[in-house]
Coordinates of C-alpha atoms in Angstrom, one line a residue:
M10 CA -166.3 63.6 -223.6
V11 CA -167.6 60.0 -221.9
S12 CA -164.1 58.8 -221.6
F13 CA -162.7 62.3 -219.9
N14 CA -165.3 61.8 -217.4
N15 CA -164.3 57.8 -216.9
F16 CA -160.1 59.4 -216.5
Y17 CA -161.3 61.6 -213.5
F18 CA -163.8 59.2 -212.2
C19 CA -160.3 56.9 -211.8
L20 CA -157.7 59.6 -210.7
F21 CA -161.2 60.2 -207.4
S22 CA -161.6 57.0 -206.9
I23 CA -157.4 56.7 -206.6
Y24 CA -157.5 59.5 -204.5
Y25 CA -160.3 58.8 -202.1
I26 CA -159.2 54.8 -202.1
S27 CA -155.8 56.0 -200.7
L28 CA -156.8 58.5 -198.8
N29 CA -158.7 55.1 -197.0
S30 CA -156.0 52.3 -197.6
D31 CA -155.0 52.2 -193.7
A32 CA -159.1 51.9 -192.9
Y33 CA -159.3 48.6 -190.8
R34 CA -162.9 46.7 -189.9
I35 CA -163.0 45.8 -185.7
L36 CA -164.8 43.8 -184.1
V37 CA -165.6 45.4 -180.8
I38 CA -167.3 42.7 -178.6
A39 CA -169.1 44.1 -175.3
P40 CA -170.2 41.5 -172.8
F41 CA -171.1 43.3 -169.8
N42 CA -174.2 44.8 -169.4
S43 CA -173.7 47.7 -166.8
K44 CA -173.2 50.9 -168.3
S45 CA -170.1 52.1 -166.4
H46 CA -168.2 48.9 -167.9
T47 CA -169.7 49.5 -171.1
N48 CA -168.7 52.9 -171.7
S49 CA -164.9 52.5 -172.0
L50 CA -165.2 49.8 -174.9
E51 CA -168.0 52.6 -176.5
S52 CA -165.6 54.6 -175.9
V53 CA -162.1 53.5 -177.9
A54 CA -164.9 51.2 -180.7
K55 CA -166.0 56.3 -181.3
A56 CA -162.8 57.2 -181.3
L57 CA -161.3 54.0 -184.2
A58 CA -165.2 54.8 -186.1
L59 CA -164.1 58.7 -186.1
K60 CA -160.5 57.6 -186.7
G61 CA -162.2 56.4 -190.2
H62 CA -162.0 52.8 -189.9
Q63 CA -164.8 50.1 -189.5
V64 CA -166.2 49.2 -186.3
D65 CA -168.4 47.1 -185.4
V66 CA -170.3 46.6 -182.0
I67 CA -171.9 43.6 -180.4
S68 CA -173.9 45.7 -176.4
H69 CA -176.7 45.8 -174.7
F70 CA -176.3 49.6 -175.4
E71 CA -176.8 51.1 -178.9
L72 CA -174.8 54.0 -178.6
K73 CA -176.7 57.3 -180.1
N74 CA -176.2 59.5 -181.8
P75 CA -173.5 57.1 -182.9
P76 CA -170.0 58.4 -185.7
K77 CA -170.0 57.3 -189.6
N78 CA -169.0 54.0 -189.4
Y79 CA -169.9 53.0 -186.2
T80 CA -172.8 50.3 -187.3
T81 CA -174.2 48.5 -183.8
I82 CA -174.8 45.1 -185.5
I83 CA -175.8 42.8 -182.7
N84 CA -178.2 44.6 -179.4
L85 CA -177.9 42.3 -176.3
H86 CA -180.6 44.5 -174.5
G87 CA -182.7 42.2 -172.3
S88 CA -180.6 39.0 -172.5
L89 CA -179.4 39.5 -169.4
K90 CA -181.3 41.3 -166.1
E91 CA -180.7 44.6 -166.5
T92 CA -178.8 46.5 -164.4
V93 CA -178.8 50.5 -164.7
N94 CA -180.6 51.5 -161.8
T95 CA -182.2 48.7 -160.1
W96 CA -179.6 48.2 -157.6
T97 CA -180.9 48.4 -153.9
L98 CA -179.2 48.8 -150.7
D99 CA -179.6 44.8 -150.7
M100 CA -178.5 44.1 -153.3
V101 CA -175.0 46.4 -152.6
E102 CA -174.8 44.7 -148.6
H103 CA -174.3 40.8 -150.6
F104 CA -171.9 42.2 -153.3
Q105 CA -169.7 43.5 -149.9
N106 CA -169.9 40.2 -148.0
V107 CA -169.5 37.6 -150.7
D108 CA -166.4 36.4 -152.2
T109 CA -165.3 38.5 -154.3
V110 CA -163.5 36.2 -157.2
R111 CA -166.1 33.9 -156.9
I112 CA -168.1 36.8 -158.8
L113 CA -166.7 37.6 -160.6
V114 CA -165.9 34.5 -162.2
E115 CA -169.5 33.3 -162.1
E116 CA -171.3 36.4 -162.5
F117 CA -169.3 38.4 -164.5
G118 CA -167.5 35.7 -166.5
N119 CA -169.0 31.7 -166.5
N120 CA -172.5 33.1 -167.6
F121 CA -172.0 35.4 -170.0
C122 CA -170.0 33.4 -171.8
E123 CA -173.6 31.6 -172.1
L124 CA -174.7 35.3 -174.5
M125 CA -172.0 33.6 -177.3
G126 CA -175.2 30.6 -177.5
L127 CA -178.5 33.0 -177.8
E128 CA -179.9 32.7 -181.7
K129 CA -178.5 36.1 -183.1
M130 CA -174.6 35.3 -181.4
Q131 CA -174.4 31.7 -183.4
R132 CA -175.8 33.1 -187.1
F133 CA -172.8 35.9 -186.6
I134 CA -170.0 33.3 -184.9
K135 CA -171.1 30.5 -188.2
N136 CA -171.0 33.6 -190.7
P137 CA -168.7 36.8 -190.1
P138 CA -168.3 38.4 -192.4
N139 CA -166.2 38.5 -194.7
D140 CA -166.7 41.7 -197.4
P141 CA -163.8 43.4 -196.1
P142 CA -163.0 40.7 -192.6
Y143 CA -162.4 41.7 -189.5
D144 CA -158.9 42.8 -189.0
L145 CA -158.8 42.8 -185.0
L146 CA -161.2 42.0 -181.7
I147 CA -162.1 44.0 -178.8
T148 CA -163.7 42.5 -176.3
E149 CA -164.5 42.9 -172.0
A150 CA -160.9 41.7 -170.0
L151 CA -162.6 41.2 -166.6
G152 CA -163.9 37.6 -166.0
A153 CA -165.2 36.5 -169.6
T154 CA -162.6 35.7 -171.8
C155 CA -164.2 32.7 -173.1
F156 CA -165.0 36.6 -175.9
F157 CA -161.2 35.8 -177.2
G158 CA -162.2 32.7 -177.6
I159 CA -163.6 34.2 -181.3
G160 CA -160.3 36.8 -181.9
H161 CA -158.9 33.4 -182.6
V162 CA -161.6 32.1 -184.8
L163 CA -161.3 34.7 -186.7
N164 CA -158.3 34.3 -186.8
V165 CA -157.8 38.3 -185.5
P166 CA -155.7 39.6 -183.0
V167 CA -157.3 39.8 -179.5
V168 CA -157.6 44.1 -178.2
L169 CA -158.5 44.0 -173.9
V170 CA -160.1 47.3 -173.0
S171 CA -160.5 47.3 -169.3
A172 CA -163.0 49.3 -167.4
L173 CA -160.9 49.0 -163.8
T174 CA -157.8 49.4 -163.1
E175 CA -155.0 46.3 -163.7
L176 CA -155.5 43.7 -162.4
L177 CA -153.2 40.9 -161.0
M178 CA -154.7 38.5 -163.0
F179 CA -154.3 40.4 -166.3
D180 CA -149.7 39.7 -164.8
D181 CA -150.1 36.5 -165.6
I182 CA -152.0 36.8 -169.2
L183 CA -149.8 40.0 -171.0
G184 CA -146.9 38.3 -168.2
N185 CA -146.0 41.8 -166.5
P186 CA -144.2 41.9 -163.7
K187 CA -146.0 41.5 -160.3
T188 CA -145.9 44.1 -157.9
S189 CA -147.7 42.9 -155.1
A190 CA -144.7 44.2 -152.6
Y191 CA -147.2 47.9 -153.1
T192 CA -149.8 47.0 -156.1
V193 CA -152.2 46.6 -153.4
S194 CA -155.2 42.6 -154.4
F195 CA -157.7 43.8 -155.2
E196 CA -159.0 40.7 -152.6
T197 CA -156.4 43.2 -149.9
K198 CA -158.8 44.9 -148.9
N199 CA -156.2 46.4 -146.7
F200 CA -155.8 49.7 -148.6
R201 CA -152.3 50.7 -147.4
I202 CA -149.8 48.7 -148.0
I203 CA -146.8 49.8 -145.7
T204 CA -145.9 47.2 -142.6
F205 CA -143.8 43.8 -143.3
W206 CA -147.4 42.0 -142.6
D207 CA -149.4 44.2 -144.4
R208 CA -147.7 42.8 -148.2
V209 CA -148.1 38.8 -146.7
K210 CA -151.3 39.0 -146.7
N211 CA -151.3 41.6 -150.2
H212 CA -148.5 39.2 -152.4
F213 CA -151.3 36.1 -150.1
W214 CA -154.7 37.3 -151.6
A215 CA -152.9 37.9 -155.7
Q216 CA -151.9 34.7 -155.4
Y217 CA -153.6 32.7 -154.4
G218 CA -156.7 35.3 -156.6
N219 CA -155.5 34.9 -159.3
Y220 CA -154.9 30.9 -159.5
R221 CA -158.5 30.7 -157.9
F222 CA -159.5 32.9 -160.5
F223 CA -157.4 30.8 -163.6
K224 CA -159.1 27.1 -162.0
Y225 CA -163.0 28.1 -161.7
T226 CA -162.8 29.1 -165.1
E227 CA -160.6 27.0 -166.9
E228 CA -163.1 23.7 -167.7
N229 CA -166.4 25.4 -168.0
Q230 CA -164.8 28.9 -170.1
T231 CA -163.4 26.1 -172.5
M232 CA -166.0 24.1 -172.6
A233 CA -168.3 27.2 -173.7
M234 CA -166.5 27.9 -176.4
R235 CA -165.3 24.2 -177.9
K236 CA -170.2 24.3 -177.4
Y237 CA -170.7 27.8 -179.2
L238 CA -167.5 28.7 -180.9
S239 CA -165.7 25.5 -182.7
L240 CA -164.4 21.8 -181.2
D241 CA -160.8 23.1 -182.1
V242 CA -160.6 26.1 -180.1
P243 CA -157.7 25.5 -177.7
N244 CA -158.6 25.4 -173.8
I245 CA -158.2 28.7 -171.9
R246 CA -155.6 29.4 -171.3
E247 CA -153.7 29.8 -174.7
I248 CA -156.5 31.5 -176.4
E249 CA -155.5 34.3 -173.0
K250 CA -151.6 34.1 -173.8
K251 CA -152.2 35.3 -177.4
T252 CA -153.8 38.9 -176.4
A253 CA -152.0 41.5 -178.1
L254 CA -153.1 44.4 -176.1
L255 CA -155.0 45.9 -172.5
L256 CA -155.9 49.1 -172.7
V257 CA -157.0 50.7 -169.1
N258 CA -159.3 52.1 -167.1
A259 CA -156.4 53.4 -164.7
Y260 CA -153.4 56.7 -164.9
Q261 CA -149.9 57.2 -163.4
S262 CA -151.1 59.2 -161.3
F263 CA -154.3 58.5 -159.7
F264 CA -153.3 54.4 -158.7
G265 CA -149.6 54.9 -158.4
I266 CA -146.1 53.9 -160.0
R267 CA -145.7 50.5 -161.1
P268 CA -144.2 48.6 -164.3
L269 CA -145.6 47.7 -167.3
I270 CA -144.7 46.2 -170.9
P271 CA -145.5 48.0 -173.7
A272 CA -148.5 46.1 -174.4
V273 CA -150.2 47.7 -171.3
V274 CA -151.4 51.0 -171.6
Q275 CA -153.3 53.7 -170.0
I276 CA -155.9 54.7 -171.1
A277 CA -158.1 56.7 -168.0
G278 CA -160.4 59.9 -169.1
I279 CA -160.9 58.4 -172.5
Q280 CA -165.2 58.3 -172.1
I281 CA -164.2 62.4 -170.9
E282 CA -162.8 63.2 -174.3
L283 CA -165.2 61.6 -176.5
S284 CA -168.6 62.9 -174.4
E285 CA -171.6 64.2 -175.9
T286 CA -173.5 64.9 -173.6
K287 CA -175.2 68.1 -172.7
M288 CA -177.3 69.5 -171.0
T289 CA -180.6 70.3 -171.3
K290 CA -182.0 74.2 -172.0
E291 CA -183.8 73.9 -168.4
L292 CA -180.6 72.5 -166.2
K293 CA -178.1 74.4 -168.4
I294 CA -180.6 77.9 -166.6
W295 CA -180.2 76.2 -163.4
M296 CA -176.8 75.6 -163.4
D297 CA -175.5 79.5 -164.6
E298 CA -178.4 80.6 -161.8
S299 CA -176.9 79.0 -158.9
T300 CA -174.0 81.3 -158.4
H301 CA -173.5 80.5 -154.8
G302 CA -172.3 76.8 -156.2
V303 CA -173.5 72.8 -156.9
V304 CA -173.1 70.3 -154.5
F305 CA -174.0 67.2 -157.2
F306 CA -174.7 64.2 -155.7
T307 CA -175.3 61.2 -157.8
L308 CA -174.0 57.5 -156.7
G309 CA -174.3 55.9 -160.1
S310 CA -175.8 54.5 -163.0
M311 CA -177.2 51.4 -160.7
V312 CA -177.3 52.6 -157.4
I313 CA -180.2 54.2 -156.2
I314 CA -179.2 57.4 -153.5
E315 CA -183.9 56.7 -152.8
D316 CA -183.1 53.3 -151.0
L317 CA -181.9 54.4 -148.4
P318 CA -182.9 54.5 -144.8
K319 CA -185.2 57.4 -144.1
E320 CA -183.5 58.0 -141.4
I321 CA -180.2 58.6 -144.3
L322 CA -182.3 60.2 -146.1
L323 CA -184.0 63.1 -143.8
G324 CA -180.3 63.7 -142.5
M325 CA -179.2 64.6 -145.7
Y326 CA -182.4 66.6 -146.3
A327 CA -182.1 68.7 -143.3
S328 CA -177.8 69.3 -143.9
F329 CA -178.6 70.2 -147.7
A330 CA -181.6 72.6 -146.6
K331 CA -178.3 74.8 -144.1
L332 CA -176.6 75.1 -147.2
A333 CA -178.4 77.4 -148.3
P334 CA -178.1 79.5 -150.9
I335 CA -176.0 76.9 -151.9
R336 CA -177.7 74.6 -154.7
V337 CA -178.0 70.4 -154.5
L338 CA -178.3 68.4 -157.6
M339 CA -179.2 64.5 -157.1
K340 CA -179.7 61.6 -159.0
I341 CA -183.2 60.4 -158.2
V342 CA -184.9 57.9 -160.3
N343 CA -188.3 57.5 -158.3
K344 CA -189.3 61.0 -156.4
E345 CA -192.6 58.9 -155.0
N346 CA -190.1 56.9 -153.0
L347 CA -188.6 60.0 -151.1
P348 CA -189.7 61.1 -147.5
P349 CA -191.5 64.5 -147.4
G350 CA -190.1 67.1 -146.8
L351 CA -186.7 68.0 -150.0
P352 CA -185.4 71.5 -149.1
K353 CA -186.1 74.1 -151.5
N354 CA -182.6 74.1 -152.9
V355 CA -182.2 71.2 -154.0
L356 CA -183.1 69.9 -157.5
I357 CA -183.4 66.3 -158.4
M358 CA -183.3 64.6 -162.0
S359 CA -183.5 60.2 -162.4
W360 CA -181.2 61.6 -165.2
I361 CA -178.7 64.3 -165.4
P362 CA -176.1 64.5 -167.8
Q363 CA -172.6 64.0 -166.0
I364 CA -170.4 64.9 -167.1
P365 CA -171.5 68.9 -168.0
V366 CA -172.2 69.5 -164.8
L367 CA -169.1 68.5 -164.0
Q368 CA -167.3 70.7 -166.2
H369 CA -169.9 74.1 -165.0
K370 CA -167.9 76.3 -163.1
N371 CA -170.8 76.6 -160.4
T372 CA -170.5 72.6 -159.0
K373 CA -168.3 73.0 -155.8
V374 CA -168.7 69.2 -154.4
F375 CA -169.2 66.2 -156.2
M376 CA -170.5 63.4 -154.4
T377 CA -169.8 60.2 -155.0
H378 CA -169.9 56.6 -155.0
G379 CA -166.1 56.1 -156.4
G380 CA -167.0 54.4 -159.3
L381 CA -163.3 54.8 -161.7
N382 CA -165.1 56.8 -164.1
S383 CA -166.5 58.9 -161.9
V384 CA -164.3 59.7 -159.9
Q385 CA -162.1 59.8 -162.3
E386 CA -163.9 62.9 -164.5
G387 CA -164.5 64.8 -160.7
L388 CA -160.1 64.7 -160.7
Y389 CA -160.2 65.8 -164.5
F390 CA -162.9 68.6 -163.6
A391 CA -161.1 69.9 -160.4
V392 CA -164.5 69.0 -158.4
P393 CA -163.4 68.0 -155.3
M394 CA -165.8 65.2 -154.0
I395 CA -166.9 63.4 -150.1
G396 CA -167.4 59.5 -151.0
F397 CA -169.7 56.9 -149.9
P398 CA -168.0 53.7 -151.6
L399 CA -170.3 51.0 -151.6
F400 CA -168.8 47.3 -153.5
G401 CA -165.5 46.5 -155.7
D402 CA -163.1 49.0 -156.6
Q403 CA -165.2 51.7 -154.8
P404 CA -163.4 52.0 -151.3
L405 CA -160.4 51.8 -153.0
N406 CA -160.7 55.1 -155.6
I407 CA -162.0 56.8 -152.5
R408 CA -159.0 55.7 -150.5
L409 CA -156.4 56.5 -152.7
L410 CA -158.4 60.4 -153.6
A411 CA -158.9 60.4 -149.1
D412 CA -154.9 59.8 -149.4
K413 CA -153.9 62.9 -152.0
N414 CA -157.1 65.7 -150.0
V415 CA -158.8 64.5 -153.4
A416 CA -162.0 63.8 -151.8
Y417 CA -163.6 63.3 -147.9
E418 CA -164.3 59.7 -147.0
M419 CA -167.4 58.6 -145.6
N420 CA -169.5 54.9 -144.8
Y421 CA -173.0 55.5 -146.6
K422 CA -174.6 53.7 -143.2
D423 CA -173.0 56.3 -141.1
I424 CA -174.0 59.4 -142.6
T425 CA -176.4 62.1 -140.0
E426 CA -177.0 64.9 -140.8
K427 CA -173.9 66.1 -138.5
S428 CA -171.8 63.7 -140.6
L429 CA -172.8 64.8 -143.3
N430 CA -172.0 69.0 -142.7
N431 CA -168.6 68.1 -140.8
A432 CA -167.9 66.5 -144.8
L433 CA -169.4 69.5 -146.7
H434 CA -168.2 71.9 -144.1
A435 CA -164.4 70.2 -144.8
V436 CA -165.1 70.5 -148.8
L437 CA -166.6 73.5 -149.9
Y438 CA -164.0 75.6 -147.7
D439 CA -160.5 74.1 -146.5
P440 CA -158.4 75.1 -149.2
K441 CA -157.0 71.9 -148.7
Y442 CA -159.1 70.1 -150.6
R443 CA -159.3 72.9 -153.9
E444 CA -155.9 72.6 -153.6
A445 CA -154.6 69.7 -153.9
T446 CA -158.1 68.7 -156.2
K447 CA -156.5 71.0 -159.0
R448 CA -152.6 69.9 -158.4
E449 CA -154.1 66.4 -158.9
S450 CA -155.8 67.4 -161.5
Q451 CA -153.0 69.0 -163.6
L452 CA -151.5 65.4 -162.9
F453 CA -154.0 63.3 -164.4
R454 CA -154.2 65.7 -167.3
D455 CA -151.1 66.2 -167.8
R456 CA -149.2 63.2 -170.4
P457 CA -147.7 62.5 -173.9
M458 CA -151.0 62.4 -175.8
S459 CA -154.0 62.2 -175.1
A460 CA -155.8 59.1 -173.7
T461 CA -158.1 58.8 -177.6
D462 CA -154.8 59.1 -179.2
T463 CA -153.1 57.1 -176.9
A464 CA -155.5 53.8 -177.3
V465 CA -155.8 54.6 -181.3
F466 CA -152.4 54.3 -182.0
W467 CA -151.3 51.4 -180.0
I468 CA -154.2 49.2 -181.3
E469 CA -153.0 50.1 -184.7
Y470 CA -149.9 49.3 -183.9
V471 CA -151.3 46.5 -183.1
I472 CA -153.4 45.9 -186.7
R473 CA -150.5 47.2 -188.9
N474 CA -146.5 44.7 -186.7
G475 CA -149.1 42.1 -185.4
A476 CA -150.7 40.3 -183.2
N477 CA -147.1 39.7 -181.1
S478 CA -145.3 42.9 -181.9
L479 CA -145.8 43.4 -178.4
R480 CA -145.6 40.0 -176.9
S481 CA -143.5 40.1 -173.9
P482 CA -141.0 36.9 -173.3
A483 CA -142.2 36.3 -169.8
M484 CA -145.9 35.2 -172.1
D485 CA -143.2 31.9 -173.3
M486 CA -142.0 31.0 -170.3
P487 CA -143.1 28.8 -167.1
W488 CA -143.8 31.1 -164.0
W489 CA -140.3 29.6 -161.7
K490 CA -138.1 30.5 -165.0
A491 CA -140.6 34.1 -165.2
E492 CA -139.8 34.9 -161.5
L493 CA -136.2 33.8 -161.8
V494 CA -136.8 30.5 -158.8
D495 CA -134.0 28.7 -160.3
V496 CA -132.0 30.9 -160.6
Y497 CA -132.7 32.2 -157.3
V498 CA -131.9 28.1 -155.9
F499 CA -128.9 27.8 -158.2
F500 CA -127.5 30.9 -155.8
F501 CA -129.0 30.2 -152.8
T502 CA -127.2 26.1 -153.8
S503 CA -124.0 27.7 -154.3
I504 CA -123.4 29.6 -151.5
L505 CA -124.4 26.6 -149.9
L506 CA -121.4 24.8 -151.4
I507 CA -118.7 27.8 -151.4
S508 CA -119.6 27.7 -147.9
Y509 CA -119.2 23.9 -146.9
S510 CA -115.9 24.2 -148.8
V511 CA -114.5 26.9 -148.1
Y512 CA -115.3 26.5 -144.1
F513 CA -113.7 22.3 -144.9
V514 CA -110.8 24.0 -146.0
L515 CA -110.3 26.6 -143.3
R516 CA -110.3 23.3 -140.9
K517 CA -107.9 21.7 -142.6
I518 CA -105.7 24.5 -142.8
S519 CA -106.7 25.5 -139.2
S520 CA -105.2 21.2 -138.1
L521 CA -102.6 21.5 -139.9
I522 CA -101.3 25.3 -138.8
C523 CA -101.5 23.2 -135.4
R524 CA -99.9 20.8 -135.8
I525 CA -97.2 22.4 -137.2
L526 CA -96.5 24.9 -134.6
N527 CA -97.6 22.6 -131.8
P528 CA -96.3 19.4 -132.3
S529 CA -97.4 17.7 -128.3
F530 CA -101.0 18.6 -130.5
K531 CA -99.6 15.5 -132.8
N532 CA -98.8 13.6 -130.0
H533 CA -101.1 13.9 -128.0
K534 CA -103.5 13.0 -131.8
K535 CA -101.7 9.5 -131.1
K536 CA -102.3 8.8 -127.9
D537 CA -106.1 9.1 -128.5

């Protein structure tokens, strides 16, 4: 009887192992202490865990109700200055007026490398688990490329996740074709490329921005890797070139068409597909009862609305009051900082589950700062927007949507009762906004595979086939070869030589013909 039970136990064990033979162990590192950036990495990690892979996460935020195979092994919370619900307008205006590349490198790049020096990080780096070992590293693709070095130490492929669209520096890292003729540089601050000078300006800033990014990071981040990882770690530029795959928070219908190598994969909307957030019972009742419609207003997870100047807030109050019976839902962290006089049709909450609210049938307008996750969520659920871009990529996001009649663009400094009345009236009652948003929403959703399935497939592909399976030949070429500079020089030189040769031959032939047809020409030449 015992042997019979053992026989069936062995069969069950073999069957179970066969079911899980394709499960991998994956390390995810999210060094950026921004909730929106971490959402992208968390979503990819969650998708892999739901597929059955063992996912270990190092992050500033712990996922609530994680899947079975999702484990936060190191919580970085408190190691950097808090960003959630802490940004005032002074901080926003500071970031509007600074050197973007320098901030990207120093604030969100070189400084983050010091996280590797934390005691709990050092314990992990020096004694990574080997039961089983990791098959892949996934990390943030913003400015702290030093974390790519952990993949080198673990001897595993590195996959990057960008919470933003494809920044042009990724083209250099991955050998992707550069398209500054029509793809806007993050530094240009001119979000329409129309004229010759637009192209000149955009191309200059694209090249100059990339040069400065690599210049400012090379020494500092190479030193950080050799200090905290190993003295044998190569230069950061060599580490970057080993990147196997980049997953970007973008989609062609939003940012436009551009050539992408197979190693650059668009997964915009993955956080929407995997969201499990729900409204509280009280909020759901309020939303269900708002049959005349709801205007939803939030400035994201960082910037606080109540820090807006009093005159702007009072102008909003007056405009919102005129909307009744339409209701307004506002995210306000500290209601004590609001001026008195909040209209009766306005509900304020310190935390609002954004995706369920946007998904609700009664939500008619989304007033937003233009963060990429936020505008994509509004687009996904076909909610027209009023955009108040603050800094970073937000002006570009809102401008692109405004050009498609999905959003009404405003400067937050110019908000008055009248200007907000005009914006709300346009988006609520002009059918072009609702119709355009429905069409763009359909385009955004129309894909061969969901964002979740796309991300999982290509990550598993890299693990199955190796870090070089999607590698572009351009990654092994100097820039002047990849950009065909030598070929253009050859063509130009050849044309000059051929032109001169033709000119020389024709001149000789012309001179000969003149001598034959006009003998006096020859005598004249002799007299001379």
